[in-house]
Amino acid sequence: MGTNSENTAVVGEHTTVVVVGAGVAGLTLGNFLLNSGVECVILEKHARDYVEQRQRAGAIDGRGVRMFREWGFDGVLEGNPVPEAGTGFWLDGEEFPMEFDDNDNRDSIFCPQQVLVRNLTDAFLRAGGDLRFEAADVSPEDIDGARPRVRYRDTTGSTHVVNCDVIAGCDGYHGVSRASVPAGALTRYAHAYGYSWLSVLAEVPAEPLGMAIHSRGLAGMLPRGAHASRLYLQCPADDTPAQWPDERVWSEMAARFCTPVPPGRIVDKRIVPLRCVVYSPMRHGRLYLLGDAAHIVPPMSAKGLNLALYDAEVLARAIIEQVRSDDASLLDSYSDTCLRHVWNYQAFAAWITELVHNAGDASYAGEFRRQTARAELVRQFTSPAANKLFGELSAGVN
Ligand code: RFL
């Protein structure tokens, strides 16, 4: 390693994989690589505290739970997970329990995303991993050339260049990795729903637990640990959090669940537009895109985090195969392998999103669609065959 004192650039550093972003995709990939003896460096733009406190998803599906077990990382799921059993759907106040008759959904758990991120960070650092927080101006370079590398600035202002064989873009939807792909090289497939969710984090246990379908719109209450919940309220696409004072949140929850909902302290409120996005292919040259950097699913499906985990495992296996056997076939098929799974989950996400929203507020899809969606929902709740199919769709089974 040499230092150019004029521009304080540190040159000559080399690793096998530079992972951009220490979210669930980046940390899972980093851990699997390190555990298999593959060198990597993770670059994260935020400070460790910020990343570890960021509250987001909370549902890990059966495939994700089994994946961590199979790789010997059971420990990363510890720390306040709540079994998913007991989730219900309320249709105009009538409760229907959702019990899926398949292994995938039986294995799934509620584990707050920040708990998973904290545990993955600890595991990576404990194993001697190289994780650099507060990396500014991260910039993938020569991604389809002979010398792929990533440039960034550290907290002292020094510029570093890390040369590598593979760049893993795990920096979310607004990150720099996908933006570094030349215009026109990726196709963007997208669909926007005409409504959003007000997403609220509150310091109360999730009770009632589940989703409510009502003519006022959808509502949801799901656990984020034993003492906190995420609340969702369908709202017009152009609403702002300022239009939702705390009292309105609690009274609207009670109105949509048709039951009193004990209020608690609200710590976060944001508007999440409901949309689906897929970028294809999920690779350009030596840059591979993972997780939200490559696709967004509407939150009703609770699959965003799980897709990120899937991508991380597929890329980890592909890189390990390349390093151990000099065999690039899994790397070459990375995008196709992931996209099959992505479109499968997008299909489930689009179906469940439309079903539960159409069955509620008729001002979007009309009264006819409301009635057919309600009939279909009741069949989901009451027919063992339909329920089994729901379980299979949600588990991504073809
Ligand atoms: P992440 O988790 O956003 O991590 C990206 C990381 O990259 C960093 N970064 C950069 N680092 C270096 N240089 C740059 N220029 C960078 N730009 C960004 C970021 O700081 C961050 O650390 O993406 P990843 O790993 O792809 O994971 C995706 C999931 O986080 C996401 O899909 C889920 O949170 C979506 N989601 C849910 N998914 C589920 O499976 N189940 C759920 O129940 C669920 N609930 C949710 C959700 C997303 C939500 N929000 C935030 C819209 C609930 C909410 C409210």
Coordinates of C-alpha atoms and ligand atoms in Angstrom, one line a residue:
M1 CA 0.0 0.0 0.0
G2 CA 1.4 3.5 -0.9
T3 CA 0.4 7.0 0.0
N4 CA 0.2 9.9 -2.4
S5 CA 0.8 12.8 -0.1
E6 CA -0.5 15.4 -2.6
N7 CA -4.1 14.3 -2.7
T8 CA -3.9 12.0 0.3
A9 CA -5.0 9.1 -1.9
V10 CA -4.2 5.7 -0.5
V11 CA -3.5 3.4 -3.5
G12 CA -2.7 -0.2 -4.1
E13 CA -5.0 -1.8 -1.6
H14 CA -6.6 -5.0 -2.9
T15 CA -9.4 -7.2 -1.7
T16 CA -11.5 -9.9 -3.5
V17 CA -14.9 -8.2 -2.9
V18 CA -15.9 -4.6 -2.0
V19 CA -19.3 -4.6 -0.5
V20 CA -21.0 -1.2 -0.7
G21 CA -23.5 -0.8 2.1
A22 CA -23.8 -2.4 5.6
G23 CA -27.5 -3.2 5.5
V24 CA -29.0 -6.7 5.6
A25 CA -27.8 -7.6 2.1
G26 CA -24.2 -6.3 2.6
L27 CA -23.7 -7.7 6.1
T28 CA -25.1 -11.1 5.2
L29 CA -22.9 -11.3 2.1
G30 CA -19.9 -10.1 4.1
N31 CA -20.4 -12.7 6.8
F32 CA -20.9 -15.6 4.4
L33 CA -17.8 -14.6 2.5
L34 CA -15.6 -14.1 5.6
N35 CA -16.9 -17.4 7.0
S36 CA -15.7 -19.1 3.8
G37 CA -12.3 -17.5 3.8
V38 CA -13.0 -15.0 1.0
E39 CA -11.5 -11.5 1.6
C40 CA -13.9 -8.6 1.6
V41 CA -14.2 -4.9 2.7
I42 CA -17.6 -3.4 3.6
L43 CA -18.0 0.3 3.0
E44 CA -20.9 2.0 4.8
K45 CA -21.7 5.7 4.5
H46 CA -23.3 6.1 7.9
A47 CA -21.9 5.8 11.4
R48 CA -22.4 2.5 13.2
D49 CA -24.9 3.9 15.7
Y50 CA -27.1 5.2 13.0
V51 CA -27.2 2.0 11.0
E52 CA -27.8 -0.1 14.2
Q53 CA -30.8 2.1 15.3
R54 CA -32.5 2.4 11.9
Q55 CA -36.0 0.8 12.4
R56 CA -37.5 -0.8 9.3
A57 CA -38.7 -4.3 8.5
G58 CA -39.4 -7.0 11.0
A59 CA -40.6 -10.2 9.3
I60 CA -38.1 -12.8 8.3
D61 CA -39.6 -15.6 6.3
G62 CA -39.0 -19.3 6.7
R63 CA -36.4 -19.4 3.9
G64 CA -34.4 -16.7 5.5
V65 CA -34.5 -18.3 9.0
R66 CA -33.4 -21.7 7.5
M67 CA -30.6 -19.9 5.5
F68 CA -29.0 -18.4 8.6
R69 CA -29.2 -21.8 10.3
E70 CA -27.7 -23.7 7.4
W71 CA -24.7 -21.2 7.3
G72 CA -24.3 -21.6 11.1
F73 CA -25.5 -18.1 11.8
D74 CA -28.5 -18.9 14.0
G75 CA -27.2 -16.4 16.6
V76 CA -28.0 -13.4 14.3
L77 CA -31.7 -14.0 14.8
E78 CA -31.5 -13.7 18.6
G79 CA -32.6 -10.7 20.6
N80 CA -36.3 -10.1 20.8
P81 CA -37.8 -12.1 18.0
V82 CA -41.5 -12.8 18.4
P83 CA -43.1 -15.9 16.7
E84 CA -45.3 -14.8 13.7
A85 CA -48.0 -17.2 14.9
G86 CA -51.2 -15.4 15.9
T87 CA -51.3 -12.9 13.1
G88 CA -54.9 -12.2 12.1
F89 CA -56.9 -10.3 9.5
W90 CA -59.9 -8.1 10.5
L91 CA -62.6 -7.6 7.9
D92 CA -64.9 -4.9 9.1
G93 CA -64.0 -5.9 12.7
E94 CA -64.5 -9.7 12.2
E95 CA -61.3 -11.5 13.0
F96 CA -59.9 -14.3 10.8
P97 CA -56.7 -16.0 12.0
M98 CA -54.1 -16.6 9.4
E99 CA -52.5 -20.0 10.0
F100 CA -50.5 -21.2 7.0
D101 CA -50.2 -24.9 6.6
D102 CA -46.7 -25.0 5.3
N103 CA -43.2 -25.2 6.7
D104 CA -42.0 -21.9 5.3
N105 CA -44.5 -19.9 7.2
R106 CA -44.2 -22.0 10.4
D107 CA -40.5 -21.2 10.5
S108 CA -40.9 -17.4 9.9
I109 CA -40.3 -15.0 12.8
F110 CA -40.7 -11.3 13.6
C111 CA -37.2 -10.0 14.3
P112 CA -36.7 -6.2 14.2
Q113 CA -34.4 -5.4 11.2
Q114 CA -32.1 -3.3 13.4
V115 CA -31.6 -6.3 15.7
L116 CA -30.6 -8.4 12.8
V117 CA -28.3 -5.6 11.5
R118 CA -26.7 -5.3 15.0
N119 CA -26.1 -9.0 15.3
L120 CA -24.7 -9.3 11.8
T121 CA -22.3 -6.4 12.4
D122 CA -21.2 -8.0 15.7
A123 CA -20.6 -11.3 14.0
F124 CA -18.6 -9.8 11.2
L125 CA -16.4 -7.7 13.4
R126 CA -15.9 -10.6 15.9
A127 CA -14.6 -12.8 13.0
G128 CA -12.1 -10.0 12.1
G129 CA -14.1 -8.5 9.3
D130 CA -13.1 -5.2 7.7
L131 CA -16.1 -2.9 8.0
R132 CA -15.5 0.8 7.4
F133 CA -18.2 3.2 8.6
E134 CA -18.6 6.8 7.6
A135 CA -17.1 6.2 4.2
A136 CA -18.0 9.3 2.2
D137 CA -18.3 9.8 -1.6
V138 CA -18.1 6.1 -2.3
S139 CA -17.6 5.6 -6.0
P140 CA -17.4 2.4 -8.0
E141 CA -15.1 2.8 -10.9
D142 CA -14.2 0.7 -14.1
I143 CA -17.0 -1.7 -13.2
D144 CA -16.9 -3.3 -16.7
G145 CA -13.2 -2.9 -17.3
A146 CA -10.0 -4.6 -16.3
R147 CA -9.4 -2.8 -13.0
P148 CA -12.7 -2.5 -11.0
R149 CA -12.2 -0.5 -7.8
V150 CA -14.0 1.6 -5.3
R151 CA -12.9 5.0 -4.2
Y152 CA -14.1 6.7 -1.0
R153 CA -13.1 9.3 1.6
D154 CA -12.6 8.4 5.3
T155 CA -13.5 10.7 8.3
T156 CA -10.0 12.4 8.2
G157 CA -10.6 13.4 4.5
S158 CA -8.1 10.9 3.1
T159 CA -9.1 9.3 -0.2
H160 CA -8.8 5.5 -0.5
V161 CA -9.0 3.3 -3.5
V162 CA -9.8 -0.4 -3.0
N163 CA -9.1 -2.5 -6.0
C164 CA -11.1 -5.7 -6.2
D165 CA -12.4 -8.6 -8.4
V166 CA -16.1 -8.1 -7.6
I167 CA -18.2 -5.1 -6.4
A168 CA -21.4 -5.9 -4.5
G169 CA -23.8 -3.0 -4.7
C170 CA -25.8 -3.4 -1.5
D171 CA -26.5 0.3 -0.9
G172 CA -30.3 0.4 -1.1
Y173 CA -32.6 2.1 -3.6
H174 CA -30.9 5.5 -3.4
G175 CA -27.3 4.3 -3.4
V176 CA -24.5 5.0 -5.7
S177 CA -23.9 1.5 -7.1
R178 CA -26.8 1.3 -9.5
A179 CA -26.2 4.9 -10.4
S180 CA -22.7 4.0 -11.6
V181 CA -24.1 1.7 -14.3
P182 CA -24.0 3.5 -17.8
A183 CA -27.4 4.8 -18.9
G184 CA -29.4 2.3 -20.9
A185 CA -27.6 -0.8 -19.6
L186 CA -30.4 -1.7 -17.2
T187 CA -34.1 -1.9 -17.9
R188 CA -36.4 -0.5 -15.2
Y189 CA -39.8 -2.2 -14.7
A190 CA -42.0 -0.3 -12.3
H191 CA -45.6 0.0 -11.1
A192 CA -46.9 2.6 -8.7
Y193 CA -50.1 2.2 -6.7
G194 CA -52.2 5.3 -6.3
Y195 CA -51.9 5.2 -2.5
S196 CA -49.3 5.2 0.2
W197 CA -48.9 3.9 3.7
L198 CA -48.4 6.1 6.7
S199 CA -45.8 4.0 8.6
V200 CA -45.6 4.7 12.3
L201 CA -43.3 3.3 15.0
A202 CA -44.8 3.2 18.5
E203 CA -43.7 2.0 21.9
V204 CA -46.6 -0.3 22.5
P205 CA -47.0 -4.1 22.2
A206 CA -48.8 -5.1 19.0
E207 CA -52.3 -5.6 20.1
P208 CA -54.4 -6.2 18.0
L209 CA -51.9 -8.0 15.9
G210 CA -52.4 -8.1 12.2
M211 CA -54.1 -6.3 9.3
A212 CA -57.5 -4.6 9.2
I213 CA -59.5 -4.2 6.0
H214 CA -62.1 -1.5 6.2
S215 CA -63.9 1.0 3.9
R216 CA -61.7 3.8 5.5
G217 CA -58.6 1.9 4.1
L218 CA -56.1 -0.7 5.3
A219 CA -54.5 -0.6 8.8
G220 CA -51.8 -2.8 10.2
M221 CA -50.1 -3.4 13.5
L222 CA -47.1 -5.7 13.7
P223 CA -44.5 -6.3 16.4
R224 CA -41.1 -4.8 16.4
G225 CA -39.9 -6.7 19.5
A226 CA -42.0 -7.4 22.5
H227 CA -42.6 -3.7 23.5
A228 CA -42.8 -1.9 20.1
S229 CA -45.0 -2.0 17.0
R230 CA -45.1 -0.8 13.5
L231 CA -48.5 0.7 12.6
Y232 CA -49.6 1.1 9.0
L233 CA -52.5 3.3 7.7
Q234 CA -53.3 3.4 4.0
C235 CA -53.5 7.1 2.9
P236 CA -53.6 9.2 -0.3
A237 CA -50.3 9.1 -2.2
D238 CA -49.7 12.8 -1.6
D239 CA -50.3 12.9 2.2
T240 CA -47.5 14.1 4.5
P241 CA -46.7 13.0 8.1
A242 CA -47.8 16.5 9.3
Q243 CA -51.4 15.6 8.3
W244 CA -51.3 12.8 10.8
P245 CA -51.1 14.1 14.3
D246 CA -50.8 11.3 17.0
E247 CA -54.4 11.5 18.0
R248 CA -55.5 11.0 14.4
V249 CA -53.3 7.9 14.1
W250 CA -54.8 6.2 17.2
S251 CA -58.4 7.1 16.4
E252 CA -58.0 5.9 12.8
M253 CA -56.4 2.6 14.0
A254 CA -59.4 2.0 16.3
A255 CA -61.9 2.9 13.5
R256 CA -60.3 0.5 11.0
F257 CA -59.8 -2.4 13.4
C258 CA -63.3 -1.7 14.9
T259 CA -61.9 -2.1 18.4
P260 CA -60.1 0.1 20.9
V261 CA -56.4 0.3 20.2
P262 CA -54.5 1.5 23.4
P263 CA -52.2 4.4 22.3
G264 CA -48.5 4.7 23.1
R265 CA -45.6 7.0 22.5
I266 CA -45.0 7.5 18.7
V267 CA -41.3 7.7 17.8
D268 CA -41.3 7.8 14.0
K269 CA -43.8 8.6 11.3
R270 CA -43.2 8.5 7.6
I271 CA -45.0 8.1 4.3
V272 CA -44.1 5.0 2.2
P273 CA -45.4 5.1 -1.4
L274 CA -46.6 1.7 -2.5
R275 CA -44.7 0.6 -5.6
C276 CA -42.9 -2.3 -7.3
V277 CA -39.6 -1.8 -9.1
V278 CA -37.2 -4.3 -10.7
Y279 CA -33.9 -3.5 -12.5
S280 CA -32.7 -6.0 -15.0
P281 CA -30.2 -7.5 -15.3
M282 CA -28.9 -7.3 -11.7
R283 CA -25.4 -7.1 -12.9
H284 CA -23.2 -4.9 -15.0
G285 CA -19.6 -6.1 -15.6
R286 CA -18.1 -6.8 -12.2
L287 CA -20.8 -4.9 -10.3
Y288 CA -23.6 -7.1 -8.9
L289 CA -26.7 -5.4 -7.5
L290 CA -28.4 -6.9 -4.4
G291 CA -31.5 -6.1 -2.3
D292 CA -33.2 -2.7 -2.6
A293 CA -30.5 -1.5 -5.0
A294 CA -32.1 -3.9 -7.6
H295 CA -35.7 -4.1 -6.6
I296 CA -38.5 -2.8 -4.4
V297 CA -41.6 -4.7 -3.3
P298 CA -44.6 -3.1 -1.7
P299 CA -44.5 -3.5 2.1
M300 CA -47.7 -5.5 2.3
S301 CA -45.8 -8.5 1.1
A302 CA -43.1 -8.1 3.8
K303 CA -40.6 -9.5 1.3
G304 CA -38.0 -6.6 0.8
L305 CA -35.7 -7.8 3.5
N306 CA -36.2 -11.4 2.5
L307 CA -35.3 -10.7 -1.1
A308 CA -32.1 -9.0 0.1
L309 CA -31.2 -12.1 2.0
Y310 CA -31.8 -14.3 -1.0
D311 CA -29.6 -12.2 -3.3
A312 CA -26.9 -12.2 -0.6
E313 CA -26.9 -16.0 -0.4
V314 CA -26.9 -16.5 -4.2
L315 CA -24.0 -14.1 -4.7
A316 CA -22.0 -15.5 -1.7
R317 CA -22.3 -19.0 -3.2
A318 CA -21.3 -17.7 -6.7
I319 CA -18.2 -15.8 -5.4
I320 CA -17.1 -18.8 -3.2
E321 CA -17.4 -21.1 -6.3
Q322 CA -15.3 -18.7 -8.4
V323 CA -12.6 -18.3 -5.7
R324 CA -12.4 -22.0 -4.8
S325 CA -12.9 -23.7 -8.2
D326 CA -12.2 -20.9 -10.6
D327 CA -15.7 -21.5 -11.9
A328 CA -17.6 -18.4 -13.0
S329 CA -20.9 -20.2 -14.0
L330 CA -22.8 -19.2 -10.8
L331 CA -21.6 -15.6 -11.2
D332 CA -22.7 -15.7 -14.8
S333 CA -26.2 -16.9 -13.8
Y334 CA -26.5 -14.7 -10.7
S335 CA -28.9 -12.2 -12.3
D336 CA -31.2 -14.8 -13.9
T337 CA -31.3 -16.9 -10.6
C338 CA -32.2 -13.8 -8.6
L339 CA -34.7 -12.4 -11.1
R340 CA -36.7 -15.6 -11.2
H341 CA -37.1 -15.3 -7.4
V342 CA -37.7 -11.6 -7.5
W343 CA -40.5 -11.8 -10.1
N344 CA -42.1 -14.7 -8.2
Y345 CA -42.2 -12.5 -5.0
Q346 CA -43.3 -9.5 -7.1
A347 CA -46.2 -11.6 -8.3
F348 CA -47.2 -12.5 -4.7
A349 CA -46.7 -8.9 -3.6
A350 CA -48.8 -7.4 -6.4
W351 CA -51.6 -9.9 -5.8
I352 CA -51.8 -9.5 -2.0
T353 CA -51.4 -5.7 -2.2
E354 CA -54.3 -5.3 -4.6
L355 CA -56.5 -7.8 -2.8
V356 CA -56.3 -6.2 0.6
H357 CA -56.6 -2.6 -0.7
N358 CA -59.3 -3.3 -3.2
A359 CA -61.4 -5.0 -0.5
G360 CA -61.3 -1.8 1.7
D361 CA -61.5 1.7 0.3
A362 CA -63.5 1.5 -2.9
S363 CA -62.5 5.0 -4.1
Y364 CA -59.4 3.5 -5.9
A365 CA -60.7 0.4 -7.7
G366 CA -64.4 0.8 -7.5
E367 CA -67.3 -1.0 -5.8
F368 CA -67.3 -4.0 -8.1
R369 CA -63.6 -4.8 -7.4
R370 CA -64.3 -4.3 -3.7
Q371 CA -67.0 -7.0 -3.7
T372 CA -64.9 -9.5 -5.7
A373 CA -61.8 -8.8 -3.5
R374 CA -63.9 -9.4 -0.4
A375 CA -65.2 -12.7 -1.7
E376 CA -61.7 -13.8 -2.6
L377 CA -60.4 -12.7 0.9
V378 CA -63.1 -14.6 2.7
R379 CA -62.2 -17.7 0.6
Q380 CA -58.5 -17.2 1.7
F381 CA -59.6 -17.2 5.3
T382 CA -62.1 -20.1 5.2
S383 CA -60.9 -22.5 2.5
P384 CA -58.0 -24.8 3.6
A385 CA -56.9 -25.2 -0.1
A386 CA -56.9 -21.4 -0.7
N387 CA -55.0 -20.9 2.6
K388 CA -52.4 -23.5 1.6
L389 CA -52.0 -21.7 -1.8
F390 CA -51.5 -18.4 0.0
G391 CA -48.8 -20.0 2.2
E392 CA -47.0 -21.4 -0.9
L393 CA -47.2 -18.1 -2.8
S394 CA -45.9 -16.1 0.1
A395 CA -43.1 -18.6 0.5
G396 CA -42.2 -18.2 -3.2
V397 CA -43.0 -21.7 -4.1
N398 CA -43.7 -22.1 -7.8
Ligands
RFL1 P1 -30.7 -1.3 3.2 O1 -31.2 -2.0 4.4 O2 -31.3 0.0 2.8 O3 -29.1 -1.1 3.4 C1 -28.4 -0.3 2.5 C2 -27.2 0.2 3.2 O4 -26.4 1.0 2.3 C3 -26.0 2.2 2.9 N1 -25.6 3.1 1.9 C4 -24.4 3.4 1.4 N2 -23.2 3.0 1.8 C5 -22.1 3.5 1.2 N3 -22.2 4.4 0.2 C6 -23.4 4.9 -0.2 N4 -23.4 5.8 -1.1 C7 -24.5 4.4 0.4 N5 -25.9 4.6 0.2 C8 -26.5 3.9 1.1 C9 -27.1 2.6 3.8 O5 -26.7 3.5 4.8 C10 -27.5 1.2 4.3 O6 -26.8 0.8 5.5 O7 -30.8 -2.2 1.9 P2 -30.8 -3.8 1.7 O8 -29.6 -4.4 2.5 O9 -30.9 -4.0 0.3 O10 -32.1 -4.3 2.5 C11 -33.3 -4.0 2.0 C12 -34.3 -3.9 3.2 O11 -33.8 -3.0 4.2 C13 -35.7 -3.4 2.8 O12 -36.1 -4.2 1.7 C14 -36.7 -3.7 3.9 O13 -36.5 -2.8 5.0 C15 -38.1 -3.4 3.3 N6 -39.1 -3.5 4.4 C16 -39.6 -4.7 4.8 N7 -39.1 -5.9 4.3 C17 -39.5 -7.1 4.7 O14 -39.0 -8.1 4.2 N8 -40.4 -7.2 5.7 C18 -40.9 -6.1 6.3 O15 -41.7 -6.3 7.3 C19 -40.6 -4.8 5.9 N9 -41.0 -3.7 6.4 C20 -39.6 -2.3 5.0 C21 -40.6 -2.4 6.0 C22 -39.1 -1.0 4.6 C23 -39.6 0.1 5.2 N10 -39.2 1.4 4.8 C24 -38.0 1.9 5.3 C25 -39.7 1.9 3.6 C26 -41.0 -1.3 6.7 C27 -40.6 0.0 6.3 C28 -41.1 1.2 7.0

